[in-house]
Short mmCIF file of C-alpha atoms in Angstrom, two decimals:
data_model
loop_
_atom_site.label_atom_id
_atom_site.label_comp_id
_atom_site.label_asym_id
_atom_site.label_seq_id
_atom_site.Cartn_x
_atom_site.Cartn_y
_atom_site.Cartn_z
CA MET A 1 22.82 -2.61 15.13
CA ASP A 2 24.46 -5.37 13.08
CA ILE A 3 25.55 -4.05 9.65
CA SER A 4 24.29 -7.23 7.97
CA PHE A 5 20.84 -6.58 9.48
CA VAL A 6 20.94 -3.02 8.12
CA ILE A 7 21.80 -4.32 4.63
CA LEU A 8 18.99 -6.88 4.85
CA LEU A 9 16.49 -4.18 5.82
CA PHE A 10 17.69 -1.92 2.97
CA ILE A 11 17.32 -4.69 0.36
CA THR A 12 13.86 -5.57 1.71
CA GLY A 13 12.80 -1.93 1.56
CA PHE A 14 14.22 -1.50 -1.94
CA ILE A 15 12.35 -4.48 -3.40
CA GLY A 16 9.07 -3.53 -1.75
CA SER A 17 9.33 0.11 -2.80
CA PHE A 18 10.21 -0.70 -6.41
CA LEU A 19 7.01 -2.75 -6.63
CA SER A 20 5.16 0.07 -4.87
CA GLY A 21 6.18 2.64 -7.47
CA MET A 22 5.39 0.28 -10.33
CA LEU A 23 2.00 -0.89 -9.04
CA GLY A 24 0.79 2.09 -6.97
CA ILE A 25 0.33 0.13 -3.75
CA GLY A 26 2.31 2.11 -1.18
CA GLY A 27 4.51 -0.89 -0.47
CA ALA A 28 2.95 -2.21 2.73
CA ILE A 29 1.30 -5.19 1.02
CA VAL A 30 4.82 -6.39 0.19
CA LYS A 31 6.91 -5.06 3.04
CA TYR A 32 4.59 -6.01 5.90
CA PRO A 33 5.04 -9.79 5.40
CA MET A 34 8.66 -9.37 4.26
CA LEU A 35 9.62 -7.48 7.44
CA LEU A 36 7.88 -10.08 9.57
CA MET A 37 9.32 -13.15 7.85
CA ILE A 38 12.75 -12.30 6.38
CA PRO A 39 14.82 -11.29 9.48
CA PRO A 40 14.22 -14.62 11.30
CA LEU A 41 15.17 -16.53 8.14
CA PHE A 42 18.65 -14.98 8.39
CA GLY A 43 18.99 -15.55 12.12
CA PHE A 44 17.92 -12.11 13.36
CA GLU A 45 15.33 -11.40 16.02
CA ALA A 46 11.84 -11.13 14.55
CA LEU A 47 10.09 -7.77 14.50
CA THR A 48 6.67 -7.71 16.17
CA ALA A 49 3.45 -7.01 14.23
CA HIS A 50 3.12 -3.67 16.05
CA GLU A 51 6.70 -2.68 15.15
CA VAL A 52 6.18 -3.63 11.51
CA SER A 53 2.87 -1.77 11.30
CA GLY A 54 4.56 1.34 12.75
CA ILE A 55 7.48 1.08 10.31
CA SER A 56 5.05 0.54 7.43
CA ALA A 57 3.02 3.62 8.33
CA LEU A 58 6.05 5.95 8.22
CA ASP A 59 7.52 4.21 5.17
CA VAL A 60 4.32 4.56 3.15
CA LEU A 61 4.27 8.30 3.92
CA PHE A 62 7.58 8.85 2.12
CA VAL A 63 7.32 6.14 -0.52
CA SER A 64 3.89 7.22 -1.77
CA ILE A 65 4.88 10.86 -2.30
CA ALA A 66 7.98 9.70 -4.19
CA GLY A 67 5.69 7.64 -6.41
CA VAL A 68 3.35 10.59 -7.00
CA ILE A 69 6.31 12.67 -8.17
CA GLY A 70 7.13 9.91 -10.64
CA PHE A 71 3.59 10.12 -12.09
CA ARG A 72 3.22 13.92 -12.00
CA ASN A 73 3.29 14.22 -15.78
CA GLY A 74 0.90 12.60 -18.25
CA GLY A 75 -2.50 13.47 -16.75
CA TYR A 76 -2.68 10.30 -14.64
CA LEU A 77 -3.46 12.09 -11.34
CA ASN A 78 -7.25 12.57 -11.01
CA LYS A 79 -7.54 15.54 -8.63
CA SER A 80 -11.25 15.03 -7.93
CA LEU A 81 -10.78 11.36 -7.09
CA ILE A 82 -7.76 12.13 -4.91
CA THR A 83 -9.68 14.80 -2.98
CA VAL A 84 -12.87 12.79 -2.43
CA MET A 85 -11.21 9.52 -1.44
CA GLY A 86 -8.25 11.21 0.26
CA ILE A 87 -10.35 13.17 2.76
CA SER A 88 -12.51 10.15 3.55
CA ILE A 89 -9.61 7.73 3.99
CA LEU A 90 -7.87 10.29 6.22
CA PHE A 91 -10.65 10.11 8.83
CA GLY A 92 -10.89 6.33 8.58
CA THR A 93 -7.14 5.91 9.02
CA PHE A 94 -7.12 8.16 12.11
CA LEU A 95 -9.68 5.86 13.74
CA GLY A 96 -7.85 2.68 12.74
CA SER A 97 -4.35 3.81 13.70
CA PHE A 98 -5.34 5.08 17.16
CA GLY A 99 -7.49 2.02 17.80
CA SER A 100 -4.73 -0.39 16.74
CA GLN A 101 -2.97 -0.06 20.12
CA TYR A 102 -5.81 -2.12 21.63
CA PHE A 103 -5.35 -4.99 19.15
CA THR A 104 -3.24 -8.05 19.90
CA GLU A 105 -0.50 -9.26 17.53
CA ALA A 106 -2.81 -11.98 16.21
CA GLN A 107 -5.65 -9.52 15.66
CA VAL A 108 -3.44 -7.12 13.66
CA ASN A 109 -2.33 -10.00 11.44
CA LEU A 110 -5.94 -11.16 11.07
CA VAL A 111 -7.06 -7.72 9.86
CA TYR A 112 -4.18 -7.70 7.38
CA GLY A 113 -5.15 -11.17 6.14
CA ILE A 114 -8.79 -10.16 5.61
CA LEU A 115 -7.81 -7.02 3.66
CA ALA A 116 -5.35 -8.92 1.47
CA LEU A 117 -7.92 -11.64 0.75
CA LEU A 118 -10.57 -9.10 -0.28
CA ALA A 119 -8.08 -7.33 -2.53
CA ALA A 120 -7.02 -10.62 -4.14
CA ILE A 121 -10.63 -11.62 -4.90
CA MET A 122 -11.35 -8.24 -6.52
CA MET A 123 -8.18 -8.33 -8.62
CA PHE A 124 -9.15 -11.66 -10.20
CA ILE A 125 -12.66 -10.54 -11.22
CA PRO A 126 -12.57 -9.53 -14.92
CA LYS A 127 -12.54 -5.79 -15.60
CA LYS A 128 -13.87 -5.11 -19.09
CA LYS A 129 -12.75 -2.18 -21.25
CA ILE A 130 -11.75 0.14 -18.40
CA ASP A 131 -8.57 1.12 -20.22
CA ASP A 132 -10.57 2.13 -23.32
CA ILE A 133 -11.89 5.15 -21.36
CA GLN A 134 -10.13 8.43 -22.17
CA LEU A 135 -8.53 9.95 -19.04
CA GLU A 136 -10.36 13.27 -19.46
CA GLN A 137 -13.73 11.43 -19.71
CA VAL A 138 -13.45 9.46 -16.46
CA THR A 139 -16.50 9.72 -14.16
CA TYR A 140 -17.33 7.93 -10.89
CA ASN A 141 -19.82 7.81 -7.99
CA LYS A 142 -18.40 10.22 -5.39
CA THR A 143 -20.56 9.00 -2.49
CA LEU A 144 -19.59 5.39 -3.11
CA ALA A 145 -15.92 6.34 -3.52
CA ALA A 146 -15.89 8.26 -0.22
CA SER A 147 -17.68 5.46 1.68
CA LEU A 148 -15.33 2.75 0.44
CA ALA A 149 -12.26 4.89 1.16
CA PHE A 150 -13.42 5.42 4.77
CA VAL A 151 -13.74 1.65 5.35
CA VAL A 152 -10.36 1.02 3.72
CA GLY A 153 -8.87 3.72 5.95
CA ILE A 154 -9.99 2.00 9.15
CA GLY A 155 -8.45 -1.32 8.12
CA SER A 156 -5.25 0.15 6.73
CA GLY A 157 -4.82 2.31 9.85
CA ILE A 158 -4.84 -0.81 12.02
CA VAL A 159 -2.08 -2.57 10.04
CA GLY A 160 -0.05 0.56 9.18
CA ALA A 161 -0.65 0.29 5.43
CA GLY A 162 -1.69 3.19 3.24
CA GLY A 163 -4.46 1.09 1.72
CA GLY A 164 -3.24 1.22 -1.87
CA PHE A 165 -3.45 -2.55 -2.29
CA LEU A 166 -7.23 -2.29 -1.64
CA LEU A 167 -7.80 1.09 -3.28
CA ILE A 168 -6.61 -0.06 -6.70
CA PRO A 169 -8.92 -3.11 -6.93
CA ILE A 170 -11.81 -0.88 -5.78
CA MET A 171 -10.97 1.76 -8.39
CA LEU A 172 -10.61 -0.79 -11.19
CA LEU A 173 -13.59 -3.03 -10.41
CA ILE A 174 -16.17 -0.82 -8.69
CA LEU A 175 -15.39 2.79 -9.72
CA ARG A 176 -14.21 1.84 -13.25
CA ILE A 177 -11.03 3.96 -13.22
CA PRO A 178 -8.42 3.21 -15.96
CA THR A 179 -5.37 1.29 -14.73
CA ARG A 180 -2.66 3.94 -15.00
CA MET A 181 -4.91 6.61 -13.46
CA ALA A 182 -5.82 4.20 -10.64
CA ILE A 183 -2.14 3.47 -9.94
CA ALA A 184 -1.09 7.15 -9.91
CA SER A 185 -4.13 8.45 -7.99
CA SER A 186 -3.88 5.59 -5.48
CA LEU A 187 -0.36 6.69 -4.55
CA ALA A 188 -1.61 10.23 -3.85
CA ILE A 189 -4.55 8.95 -1.77
CA THR A 190 -2.19 6.58 0.04
CA PHE A 191 0.04 9.54 0.92
CA ILE A 192 -2.92 11.33 2.52
CA SER A 193 -3.90 8.18 4.40
CA SER A 194 -0.36 7.62 5.65
CA ILE A 195 -0.27 11.08 7.27
CA ALA A 196 -3.02 9.99 9.64
CA GLY A 197 -1.52 6.54 10.05
CA SER A 198 1.90 7.93 10.94
CA ILE A 199 0.48 10.34 13.52
CA GLY A 200 -1.50 7.52 15.12
CA LYS A 201 1.43 5.10 15.25
CA ILE A 202 3.91 7.71 16.54
CA SER A 203 1.58 9.05 19.23
CA THR A 204 0.88 5.52 20.52
CA GLY A 205 4.59 4.53 20.57
CA GLN A 206 4.45 1.87 17.85
CA VAL A 207 7.43 3.04 15.71
CA GLU A 208 11.00 1.66 15.80
CA TYR A 209 12.70 4.71 14.26
CA PHE A 210 16.12 3.41 13.24
CA THR A 211 14.64 0.48 11.36
CA ALA A 212 12.07 2.77 9.76
CA ILE A 213 14.78 5.19 8.52
CA ILE A 214 16.67 2.39 6.75
CA VAL A 215 13.52 1.12 5.00
CA ILE A 216 12.49 4.68 4.05
CA MET A 217 15.91 5.48 2.55
CA ALA A 218 15.67 2.40 0.34
CA GLY A 219 12.16 3.42 -0.66
CA LEU A 220 13.09 6.95 -1.72
CA ILE A 221 15.60 5.46 -4.16
CA ALA A 222 13.49 2.58 -5.49
CA THR A 223 9.99 4.06 -5.80
CA PRO A 224 10.67 6.61 -8.60
CA ILE A 225 12.43 3.84 -10.56
CA GLY A 226 9.35 1.66 -10.24
CA ALA A 227 7.09 4.52 -11.38
CA LYS A 228 9.18 5.02 -14.55
CA VAL A 229 9.01 1.31 -15.33
CA SER A 230 5.22 1.37 -14.82
CA LYS A 231 4.71 4.00 -17.52
CA ARG A 232 6.32 1.71 -20.10
CA MET A 233 4.45 -1.48 -19.19
CA ASN A 234 1.23 -2.87 -20.68
CA THR A 235 -1.71 -2.24 -18.32
CA LYS A 236 -2.82 -5.89 -18.47
CA ILE A 237 0.64 -6.96 -17.31
CA LEU A 238 0.50 -4.45 -14.44
CA GLN A 239 -2.90 -5.78 -13.36
CA SER A 240 -1.65 -9.38 -13.53
CA ILE A 241 1.48 -8.67 -11.47
CA LEU A 242 -0.57 -6.87 -8.83
CA ALA A 243 -3.15 -9.68 -8.70
CA VAL A 244 -0.52 -12.40 -8.25
CA LEU A 245 1.37 -10.35 -5.66
CA ILE A 246 -1.72 -9.71 -3.55
CA LEU A 247 -2.88 -13.33 -3.83
CA ALA A 248 0.53 -14.71 -2.79
CA THR A 249 0.63 -12.36 0.20
CA ALA A 250 -2.91 -13.29 1.23
CA ILE A 251 -2.13 -17.02 1.05
CA LYS A 252 1.04 -16.63 3.12
CA VAL A 253 -0.65 -14.52 5.80
CA TRP A 254 -3.58 -16.94 6.11
CA LEU A 255 -1.28 -19.95 6.32
CA ASP A 256 0.47 -18.24 9.25
CA ILE A 257 -2.85 -17.36 10.91
CA LEU A 258 -4.28 -20.86 10.52
#
């Protein structure tokens, strides 16, 4: 493999994983379009949607656990939320990842576009006083949380994402989880989801391993750095960055689809 292509993949993985650690999104919302679009811009052969979804699934597995380690202190990890949504998203992701082999390239991109658009809409709806709630006083509807996580799992399993870019808007807007807790807990739930996603992609032959290893190596370095930066940032700024990032990705994906 061309060394310049390896460097390009590493830089792409590093940028996406830094944002993942900072925003709790697993990285696929950034890296999926980047891996599709950037190589051709530099004259390299384009990766297919199935290859990118396979790479993303494995990458999210490692990147999300690195992010969780970065948030392990401070009481930001809600164990009840992680358990309820994690188990539910696990089953949904199994269904989505195994079923994805029957989707065409265009259909995989369409699912990704729909998920990104939904996430963008939710991020721009005002969320009042959620960060005034004390972490130890957080409550939520467990049945609703499990149901939403299952649906997210199906969609994220198809595109190889961990679902963090949808989980966080759901936690903030619908479940009323404070921002930092949503970011940290989302990474843990994303890790659980990515286990199922990785198994599904590997067993159906949708992973290009050498490319995945390069992206994962970059992620293991960048994600903890992003998590440290996140702890020092204002929660409103974090929400704004995530909203703009998801919206930009959604617009780009839909422009390609249309």
